[in-house]
mmCIF file with all atom_site columns, C-alpha atoms in Angstrom:
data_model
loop_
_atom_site.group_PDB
_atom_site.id
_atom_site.type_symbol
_atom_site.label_atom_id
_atom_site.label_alt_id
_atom_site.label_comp_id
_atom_site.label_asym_id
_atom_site.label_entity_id
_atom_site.label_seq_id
_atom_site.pdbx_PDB_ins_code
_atom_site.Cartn_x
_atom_site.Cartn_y
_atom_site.Cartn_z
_atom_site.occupancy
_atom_site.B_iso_or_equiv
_atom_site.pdbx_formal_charge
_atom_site.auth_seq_id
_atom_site.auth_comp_id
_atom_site.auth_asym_id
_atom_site.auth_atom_id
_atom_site.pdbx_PDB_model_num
ATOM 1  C CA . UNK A 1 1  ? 48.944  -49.065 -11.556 1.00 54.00 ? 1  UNK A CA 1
ATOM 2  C CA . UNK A 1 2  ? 45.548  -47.764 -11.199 1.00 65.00 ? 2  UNK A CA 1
ATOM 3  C CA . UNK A 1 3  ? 43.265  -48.746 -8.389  1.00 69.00 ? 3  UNK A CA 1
ATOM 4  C CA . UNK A 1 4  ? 39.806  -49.121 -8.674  1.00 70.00 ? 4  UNK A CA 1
ATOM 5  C CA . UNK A 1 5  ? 37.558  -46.898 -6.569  1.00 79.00 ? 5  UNK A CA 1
ATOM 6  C CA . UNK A 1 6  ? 34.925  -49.589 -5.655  1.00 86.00 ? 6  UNK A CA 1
ATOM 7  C CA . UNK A 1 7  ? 33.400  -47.185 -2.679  1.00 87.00 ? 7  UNK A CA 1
ATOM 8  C CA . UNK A 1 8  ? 32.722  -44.212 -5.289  1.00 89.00 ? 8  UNK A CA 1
ATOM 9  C CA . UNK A 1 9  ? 30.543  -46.754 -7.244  1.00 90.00 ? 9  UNK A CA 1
ATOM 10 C CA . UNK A 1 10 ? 28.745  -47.917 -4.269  1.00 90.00 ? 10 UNK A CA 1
ATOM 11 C CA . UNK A 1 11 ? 28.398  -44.396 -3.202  1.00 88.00 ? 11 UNK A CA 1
ATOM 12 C CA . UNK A 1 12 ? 27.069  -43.703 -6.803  1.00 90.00 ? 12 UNK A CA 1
ATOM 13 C CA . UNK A 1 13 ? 24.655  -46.691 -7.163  1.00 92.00 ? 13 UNK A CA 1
ATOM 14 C CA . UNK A 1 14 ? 23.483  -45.536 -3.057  1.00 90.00 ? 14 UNK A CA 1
ATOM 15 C CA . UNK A 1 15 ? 22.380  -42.097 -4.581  1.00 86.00 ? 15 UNK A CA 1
ATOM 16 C CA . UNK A 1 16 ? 20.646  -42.897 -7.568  1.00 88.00 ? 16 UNK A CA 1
ATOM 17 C CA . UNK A 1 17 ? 18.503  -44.919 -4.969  1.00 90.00 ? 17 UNK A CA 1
ATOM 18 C CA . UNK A 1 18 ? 17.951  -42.033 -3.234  1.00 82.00 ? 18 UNK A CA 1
ATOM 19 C CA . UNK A 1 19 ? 14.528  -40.378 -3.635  1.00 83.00 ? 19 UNK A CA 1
ATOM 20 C CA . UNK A 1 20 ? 14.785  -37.366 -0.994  1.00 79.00 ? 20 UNK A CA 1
ATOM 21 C CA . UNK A 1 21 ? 14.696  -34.200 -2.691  1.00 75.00 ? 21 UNK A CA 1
ATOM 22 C CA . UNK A 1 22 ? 16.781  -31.631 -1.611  1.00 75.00 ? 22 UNK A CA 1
ATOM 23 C CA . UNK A 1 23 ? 15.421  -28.028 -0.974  1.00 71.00 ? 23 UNK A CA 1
ATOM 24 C CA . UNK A 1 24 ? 17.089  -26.409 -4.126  1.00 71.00 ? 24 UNK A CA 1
ATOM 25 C CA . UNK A 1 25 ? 14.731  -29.736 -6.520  1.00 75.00 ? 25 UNK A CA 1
ATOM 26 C CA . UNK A 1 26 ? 11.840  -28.456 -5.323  1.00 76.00 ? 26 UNK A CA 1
ATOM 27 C CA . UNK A 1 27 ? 12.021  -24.958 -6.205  1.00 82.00 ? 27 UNK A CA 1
ATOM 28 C CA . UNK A 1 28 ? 9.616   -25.136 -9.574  1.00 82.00 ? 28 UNK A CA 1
ATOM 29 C CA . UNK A 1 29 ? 7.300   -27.685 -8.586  1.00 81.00 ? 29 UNK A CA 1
ATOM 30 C CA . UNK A 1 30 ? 6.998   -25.820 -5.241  1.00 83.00 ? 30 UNK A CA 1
ATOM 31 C CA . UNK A 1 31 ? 6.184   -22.294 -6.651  1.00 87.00 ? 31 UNK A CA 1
ATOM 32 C CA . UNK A 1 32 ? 3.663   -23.529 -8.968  1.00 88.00 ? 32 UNK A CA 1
ATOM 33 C CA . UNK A 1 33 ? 2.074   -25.433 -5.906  1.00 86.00 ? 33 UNK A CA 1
ATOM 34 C CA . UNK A 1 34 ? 2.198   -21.788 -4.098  1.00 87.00 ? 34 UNK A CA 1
ATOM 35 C CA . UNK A 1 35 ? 0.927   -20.196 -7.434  1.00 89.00 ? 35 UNK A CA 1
ATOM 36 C CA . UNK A 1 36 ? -2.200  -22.805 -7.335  1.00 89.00 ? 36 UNK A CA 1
ATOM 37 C CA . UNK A 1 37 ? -3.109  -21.912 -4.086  1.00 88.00 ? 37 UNK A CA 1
ATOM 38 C CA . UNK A 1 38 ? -3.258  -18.559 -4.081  1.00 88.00 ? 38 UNK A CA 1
ATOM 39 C CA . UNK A 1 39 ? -5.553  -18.164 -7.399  1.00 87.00 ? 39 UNK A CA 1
ATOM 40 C CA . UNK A 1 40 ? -7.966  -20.606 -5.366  1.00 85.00 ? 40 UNK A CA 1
ATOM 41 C CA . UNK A 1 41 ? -7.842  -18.422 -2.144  1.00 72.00 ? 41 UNK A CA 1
ATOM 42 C CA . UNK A 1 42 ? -8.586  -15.108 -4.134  1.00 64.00 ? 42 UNK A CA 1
ATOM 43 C CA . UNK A 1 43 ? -12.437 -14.108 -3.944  1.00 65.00 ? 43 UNK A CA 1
ATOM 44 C CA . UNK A 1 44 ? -14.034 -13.861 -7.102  1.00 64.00 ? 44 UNK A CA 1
ATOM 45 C CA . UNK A 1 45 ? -15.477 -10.194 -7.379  1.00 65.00 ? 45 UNK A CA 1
ATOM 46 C CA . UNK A 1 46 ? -19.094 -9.854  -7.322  1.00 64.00 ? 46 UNK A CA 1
ATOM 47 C CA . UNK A 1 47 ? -20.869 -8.529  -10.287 1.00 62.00 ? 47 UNK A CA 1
ATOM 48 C CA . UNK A 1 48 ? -22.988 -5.345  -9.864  1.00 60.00 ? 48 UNK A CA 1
#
């Protein structure tokens, strides 16, 4: 006889709620945020 796992599904349905991102989710989204920043920082060279 199986038995049915009812706090796996709750535990399931709790993180699909869940809309913290963990370090490792961010990693693209971050470095293009990085990426954006810097080209605005950078000085445009002044013409002669």
């Amino acid at each position: 006889m199986q038995t049915e796992k009812r706090w796996l599904k709750s535990v399931l349905v709790a993180a699909e709620k869940c809309e913290f991102q963990m370090p490792w989710e961010r990693g693209a989204r971050r470095e293009e945020m990085i990426l954006r920043r810097e080209r605005q920082e950078v000085p445009e060279a002044l013409s002669a």
